[in-house]
PDB file of C-alpha atoms in Angstrom:
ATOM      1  CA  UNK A   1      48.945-115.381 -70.700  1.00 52.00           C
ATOM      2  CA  UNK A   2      50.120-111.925 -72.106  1.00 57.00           C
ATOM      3  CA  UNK A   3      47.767-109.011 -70.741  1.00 58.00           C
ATOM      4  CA  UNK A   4      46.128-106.763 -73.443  1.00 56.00           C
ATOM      5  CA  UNK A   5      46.580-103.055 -72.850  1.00 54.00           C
ATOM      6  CA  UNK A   6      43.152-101.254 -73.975  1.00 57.00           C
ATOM      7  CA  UNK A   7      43.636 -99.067 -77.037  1.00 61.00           C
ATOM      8  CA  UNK A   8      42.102 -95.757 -74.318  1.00 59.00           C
ATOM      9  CA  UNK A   9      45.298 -96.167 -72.341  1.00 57.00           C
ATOM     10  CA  UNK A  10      47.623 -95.976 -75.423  1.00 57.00           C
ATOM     11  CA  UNK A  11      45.780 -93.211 -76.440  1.00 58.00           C
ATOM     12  CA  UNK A  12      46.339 -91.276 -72.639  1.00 50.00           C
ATOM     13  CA  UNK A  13      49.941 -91.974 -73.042  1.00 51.00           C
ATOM     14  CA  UNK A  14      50.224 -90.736 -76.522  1.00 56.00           C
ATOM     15  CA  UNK A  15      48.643 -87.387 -75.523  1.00 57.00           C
ATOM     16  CA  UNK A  16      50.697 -86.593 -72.554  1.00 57.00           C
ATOM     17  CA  UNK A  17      53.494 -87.419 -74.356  1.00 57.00           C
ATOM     18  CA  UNK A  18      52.012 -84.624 -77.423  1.00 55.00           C
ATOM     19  CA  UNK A  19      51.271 -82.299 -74.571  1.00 53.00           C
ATOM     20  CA  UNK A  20      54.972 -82.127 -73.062  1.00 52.00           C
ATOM     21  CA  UNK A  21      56.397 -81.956 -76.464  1.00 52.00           C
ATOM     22  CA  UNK A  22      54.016 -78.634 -77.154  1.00 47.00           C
ATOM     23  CA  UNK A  23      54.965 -77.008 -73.747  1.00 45.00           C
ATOM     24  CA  UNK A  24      58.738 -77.603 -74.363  1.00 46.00           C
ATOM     25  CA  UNK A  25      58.389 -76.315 -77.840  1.00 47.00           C
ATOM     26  CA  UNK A  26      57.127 -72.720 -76.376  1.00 45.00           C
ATOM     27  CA  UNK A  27      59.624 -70.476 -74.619  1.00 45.00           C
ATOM     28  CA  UNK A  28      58.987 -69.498 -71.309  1.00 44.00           C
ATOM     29  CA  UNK A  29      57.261 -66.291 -70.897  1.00 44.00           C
ATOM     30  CA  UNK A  30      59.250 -63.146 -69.297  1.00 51.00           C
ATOM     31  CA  UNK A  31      57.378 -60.400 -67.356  1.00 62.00           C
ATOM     32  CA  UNK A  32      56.666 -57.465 -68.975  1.00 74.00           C
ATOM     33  CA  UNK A  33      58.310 -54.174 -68.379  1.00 81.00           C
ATOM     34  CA  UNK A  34      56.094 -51.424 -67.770  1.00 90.00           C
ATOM     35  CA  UNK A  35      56.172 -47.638 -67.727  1.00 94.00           C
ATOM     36  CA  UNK A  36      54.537 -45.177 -65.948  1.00 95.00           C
ATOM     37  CA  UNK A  37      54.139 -41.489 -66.068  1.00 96.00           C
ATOM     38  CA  UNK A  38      55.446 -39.125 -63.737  1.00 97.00           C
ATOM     39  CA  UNK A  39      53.625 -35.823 -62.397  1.00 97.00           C
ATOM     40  CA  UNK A  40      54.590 -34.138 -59.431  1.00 98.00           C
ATOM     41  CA  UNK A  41      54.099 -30.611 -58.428  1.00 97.00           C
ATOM     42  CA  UNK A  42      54.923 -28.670 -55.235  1.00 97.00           C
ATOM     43  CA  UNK A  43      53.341 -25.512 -54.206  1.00 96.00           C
ATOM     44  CA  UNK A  44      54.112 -23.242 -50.806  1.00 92.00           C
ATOM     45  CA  UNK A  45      53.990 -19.947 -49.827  1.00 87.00           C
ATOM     46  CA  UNK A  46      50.509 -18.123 -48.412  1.00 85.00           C
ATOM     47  CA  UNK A  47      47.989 -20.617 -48.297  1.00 87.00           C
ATOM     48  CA  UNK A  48      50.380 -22.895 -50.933  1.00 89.00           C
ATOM     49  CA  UNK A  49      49.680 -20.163 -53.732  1.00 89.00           C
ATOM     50  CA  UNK A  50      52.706 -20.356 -55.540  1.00 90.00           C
ATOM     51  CA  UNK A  51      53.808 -23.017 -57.341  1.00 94.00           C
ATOM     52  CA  UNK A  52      57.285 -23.835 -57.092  1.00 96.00           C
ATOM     53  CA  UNK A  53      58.494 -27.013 -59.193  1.00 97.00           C
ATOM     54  CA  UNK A  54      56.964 -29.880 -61.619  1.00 98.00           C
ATOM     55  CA  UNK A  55      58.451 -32.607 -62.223  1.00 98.00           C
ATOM     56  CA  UNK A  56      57.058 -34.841 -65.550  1.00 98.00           C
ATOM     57  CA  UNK A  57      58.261 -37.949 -67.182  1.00 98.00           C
ATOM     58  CA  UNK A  58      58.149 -41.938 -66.859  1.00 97.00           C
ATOM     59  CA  UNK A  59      59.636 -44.351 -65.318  1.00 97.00           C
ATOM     60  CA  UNK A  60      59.898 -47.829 -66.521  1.00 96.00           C
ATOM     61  CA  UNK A  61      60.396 -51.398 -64.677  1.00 94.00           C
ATOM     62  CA  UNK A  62      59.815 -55.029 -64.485  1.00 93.00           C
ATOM     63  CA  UNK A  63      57.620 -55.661 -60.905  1.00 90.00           C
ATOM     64  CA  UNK A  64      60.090 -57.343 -58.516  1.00 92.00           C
ATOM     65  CA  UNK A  65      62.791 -56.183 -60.811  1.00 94.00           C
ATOM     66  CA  UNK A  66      66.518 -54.681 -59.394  1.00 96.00           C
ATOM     67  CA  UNK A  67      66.441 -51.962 -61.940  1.00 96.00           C
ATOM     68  CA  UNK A  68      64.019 -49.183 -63.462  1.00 97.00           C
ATOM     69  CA  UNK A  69      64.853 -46.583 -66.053  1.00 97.00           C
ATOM     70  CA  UNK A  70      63.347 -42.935 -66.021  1.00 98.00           C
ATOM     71  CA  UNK A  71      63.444 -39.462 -67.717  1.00 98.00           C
ATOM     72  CA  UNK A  72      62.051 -36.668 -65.734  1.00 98.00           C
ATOM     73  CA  UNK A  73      61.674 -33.181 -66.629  1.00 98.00           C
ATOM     74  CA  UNK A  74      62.253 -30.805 -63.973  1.00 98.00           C
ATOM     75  CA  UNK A  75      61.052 -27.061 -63.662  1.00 97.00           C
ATOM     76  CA  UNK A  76      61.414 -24.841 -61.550  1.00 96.00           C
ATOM     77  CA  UNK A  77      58.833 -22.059 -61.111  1.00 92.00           C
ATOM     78  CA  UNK A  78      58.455 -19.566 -58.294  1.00 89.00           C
ATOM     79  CA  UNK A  79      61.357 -20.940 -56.071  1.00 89.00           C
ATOM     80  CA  UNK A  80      64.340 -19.942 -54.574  1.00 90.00           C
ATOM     81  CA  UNK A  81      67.429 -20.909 -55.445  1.00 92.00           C
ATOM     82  CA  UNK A  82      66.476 -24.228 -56.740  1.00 95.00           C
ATOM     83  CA  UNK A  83      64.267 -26.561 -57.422  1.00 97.00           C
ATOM     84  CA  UNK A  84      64.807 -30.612 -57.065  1.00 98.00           C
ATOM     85  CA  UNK A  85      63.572 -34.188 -57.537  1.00 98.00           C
ATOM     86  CA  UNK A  86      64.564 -37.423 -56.191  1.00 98.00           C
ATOM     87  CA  UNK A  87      63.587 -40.956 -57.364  1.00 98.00           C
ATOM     88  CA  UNK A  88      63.680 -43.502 -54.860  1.00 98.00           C
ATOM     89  CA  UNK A  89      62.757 -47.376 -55.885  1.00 96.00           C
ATOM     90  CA  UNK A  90      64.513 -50.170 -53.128  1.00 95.00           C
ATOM     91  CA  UNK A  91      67.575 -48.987 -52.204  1.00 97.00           C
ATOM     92  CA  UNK A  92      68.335 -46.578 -55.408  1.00 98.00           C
ATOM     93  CA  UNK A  93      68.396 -43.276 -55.025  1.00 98.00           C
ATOM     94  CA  UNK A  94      68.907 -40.447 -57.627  1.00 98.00           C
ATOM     95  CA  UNK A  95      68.498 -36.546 -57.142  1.00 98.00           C
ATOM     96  CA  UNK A  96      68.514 -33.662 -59.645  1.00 98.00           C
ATOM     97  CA  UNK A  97      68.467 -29.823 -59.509  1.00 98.00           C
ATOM     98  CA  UNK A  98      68.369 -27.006 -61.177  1.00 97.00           C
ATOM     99  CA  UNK A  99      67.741 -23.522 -60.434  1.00 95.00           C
ATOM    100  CA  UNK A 100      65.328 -20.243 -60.510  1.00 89.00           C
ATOM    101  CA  UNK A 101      62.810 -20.533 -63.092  1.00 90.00           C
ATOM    102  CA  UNK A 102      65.179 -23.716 -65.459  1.00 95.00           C
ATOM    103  CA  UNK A 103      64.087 -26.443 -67.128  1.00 97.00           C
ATOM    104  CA  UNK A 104      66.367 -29.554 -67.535  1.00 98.00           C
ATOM    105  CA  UNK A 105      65.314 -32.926 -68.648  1.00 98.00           C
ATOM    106  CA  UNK A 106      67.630 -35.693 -66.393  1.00 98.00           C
ATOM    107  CA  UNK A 107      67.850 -39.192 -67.614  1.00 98.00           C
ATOM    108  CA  UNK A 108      69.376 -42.719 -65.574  1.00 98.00           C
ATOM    109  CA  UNK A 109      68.422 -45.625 -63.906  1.00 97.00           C
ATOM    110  CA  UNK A 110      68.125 -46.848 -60.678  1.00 97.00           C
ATOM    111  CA  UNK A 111      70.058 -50.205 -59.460  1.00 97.00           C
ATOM    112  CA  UNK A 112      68.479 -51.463 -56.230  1.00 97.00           C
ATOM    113  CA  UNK A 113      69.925 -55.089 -54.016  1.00 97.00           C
ATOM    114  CA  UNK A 114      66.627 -55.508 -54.360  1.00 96.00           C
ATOM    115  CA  UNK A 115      63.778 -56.142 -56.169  1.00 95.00           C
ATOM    116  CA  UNK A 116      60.981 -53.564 -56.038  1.00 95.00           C
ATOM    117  CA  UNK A 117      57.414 -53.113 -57.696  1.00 93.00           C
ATOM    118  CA  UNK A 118      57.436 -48.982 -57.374  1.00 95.00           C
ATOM    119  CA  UNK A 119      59.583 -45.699 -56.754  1.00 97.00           C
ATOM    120  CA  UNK A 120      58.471 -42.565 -54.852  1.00 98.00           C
ATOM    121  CA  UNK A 121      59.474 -39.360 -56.934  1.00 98.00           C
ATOM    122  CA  UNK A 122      59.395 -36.140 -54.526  1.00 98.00           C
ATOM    123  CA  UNK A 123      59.982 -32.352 -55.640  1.00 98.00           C
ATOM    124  CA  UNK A 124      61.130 -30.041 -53.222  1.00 98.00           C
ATOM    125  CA  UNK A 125      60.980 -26.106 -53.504  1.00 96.00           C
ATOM    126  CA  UNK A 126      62.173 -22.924 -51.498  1.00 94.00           C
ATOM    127  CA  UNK A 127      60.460 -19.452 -50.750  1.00 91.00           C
ATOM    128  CA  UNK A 128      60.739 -16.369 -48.776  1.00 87.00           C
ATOM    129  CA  UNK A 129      57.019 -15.676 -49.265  1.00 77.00           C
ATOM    130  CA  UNK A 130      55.423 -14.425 -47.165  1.00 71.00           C
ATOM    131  CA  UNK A 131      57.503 -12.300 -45.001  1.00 74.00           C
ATOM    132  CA  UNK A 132      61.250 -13.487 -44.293  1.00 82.00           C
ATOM    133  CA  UNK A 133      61.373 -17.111 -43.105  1.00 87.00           C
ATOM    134  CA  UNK A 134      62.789 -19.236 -45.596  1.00 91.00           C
ATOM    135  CA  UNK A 135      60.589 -22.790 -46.175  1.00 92.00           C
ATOM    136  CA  UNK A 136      61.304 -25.606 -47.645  1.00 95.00           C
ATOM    137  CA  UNK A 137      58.072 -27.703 -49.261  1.00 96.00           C
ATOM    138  CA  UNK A 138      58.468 -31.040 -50.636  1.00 97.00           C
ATOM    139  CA  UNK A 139      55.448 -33.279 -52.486  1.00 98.00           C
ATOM    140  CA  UNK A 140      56.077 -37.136 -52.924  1.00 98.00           C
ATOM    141  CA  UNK A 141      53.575 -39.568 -54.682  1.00 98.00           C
ATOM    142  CA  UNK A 142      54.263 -43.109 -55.484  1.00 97.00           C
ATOM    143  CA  UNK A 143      54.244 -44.284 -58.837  1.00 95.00           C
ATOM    144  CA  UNK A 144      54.190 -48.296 -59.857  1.00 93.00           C
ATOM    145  CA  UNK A 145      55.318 -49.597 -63.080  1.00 83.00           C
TER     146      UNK A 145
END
């Protein structure tokens, strides 16, 4: 005697087979890239009084990612000779410079061999002040994209 299938379990079957046709329809989804500003200034001297370089821009990344763009504008203020910045995301690293009181706006990416979710930007300054001794003062914050 032939077995009846219930009309419920036709309609199951029909509706995972709707389901898998809608999910195959839709592309997969790609994370995101995002981008995040940059602000870092270092200050030394008596009591760190005197500013010495800002660096401001963004960075810009996909978390876990290999690679991360950024533009950074780099000033230097009360320093001697130079003022500098250095992005460092995995195992990229880029540096810039310039000099006395310049601006300069530096542009690149950074190409890791391996993924990474944030880069630490540091700005590093000179003075004499006070007295003779010449000091070197660096400030590094994170920044995650």
């Amino acid at each position: 005697m032939p077995q009846v299938r219930s009309s419920r379990f036709i309609r199951l079957l029909a509706a995972g087979a709707a389901g898998a046709t809608a999910v195959a329809m839709f592309p997969a989804v790609s994370a995101q890239a995002g981008t995040s500003s940059i602000n870092v200034s270092v200050k030394g001297g008596y009591n760190n009084t005197h500013s010495l370089g800002t660096a401001t821009g963004t960075v810009t990344g996909t978390t876990g990612s290999t690679q991360a763009s950024y533009s950074v504008t780099l000033c230097g203020q009360s320093t001697y000779p130079s003022a500098s910045v250095t992005i460092q995301g995995g195992t990229a690293t880029a540096t810039h410079t310039v000099y006395y009181q310049n601006c300069e706006t530096f542009t690149g990416d950074l190409v890791s061999s391996y993924g990474f979710t944030n880069v630490q930007v540091s700005v590093s300054g000179s003075t004499f002040y006070p007295g003779s001794q010449y000091t070197t003062y660096t400030k590094t914050k994170t920044v995650y994209f």
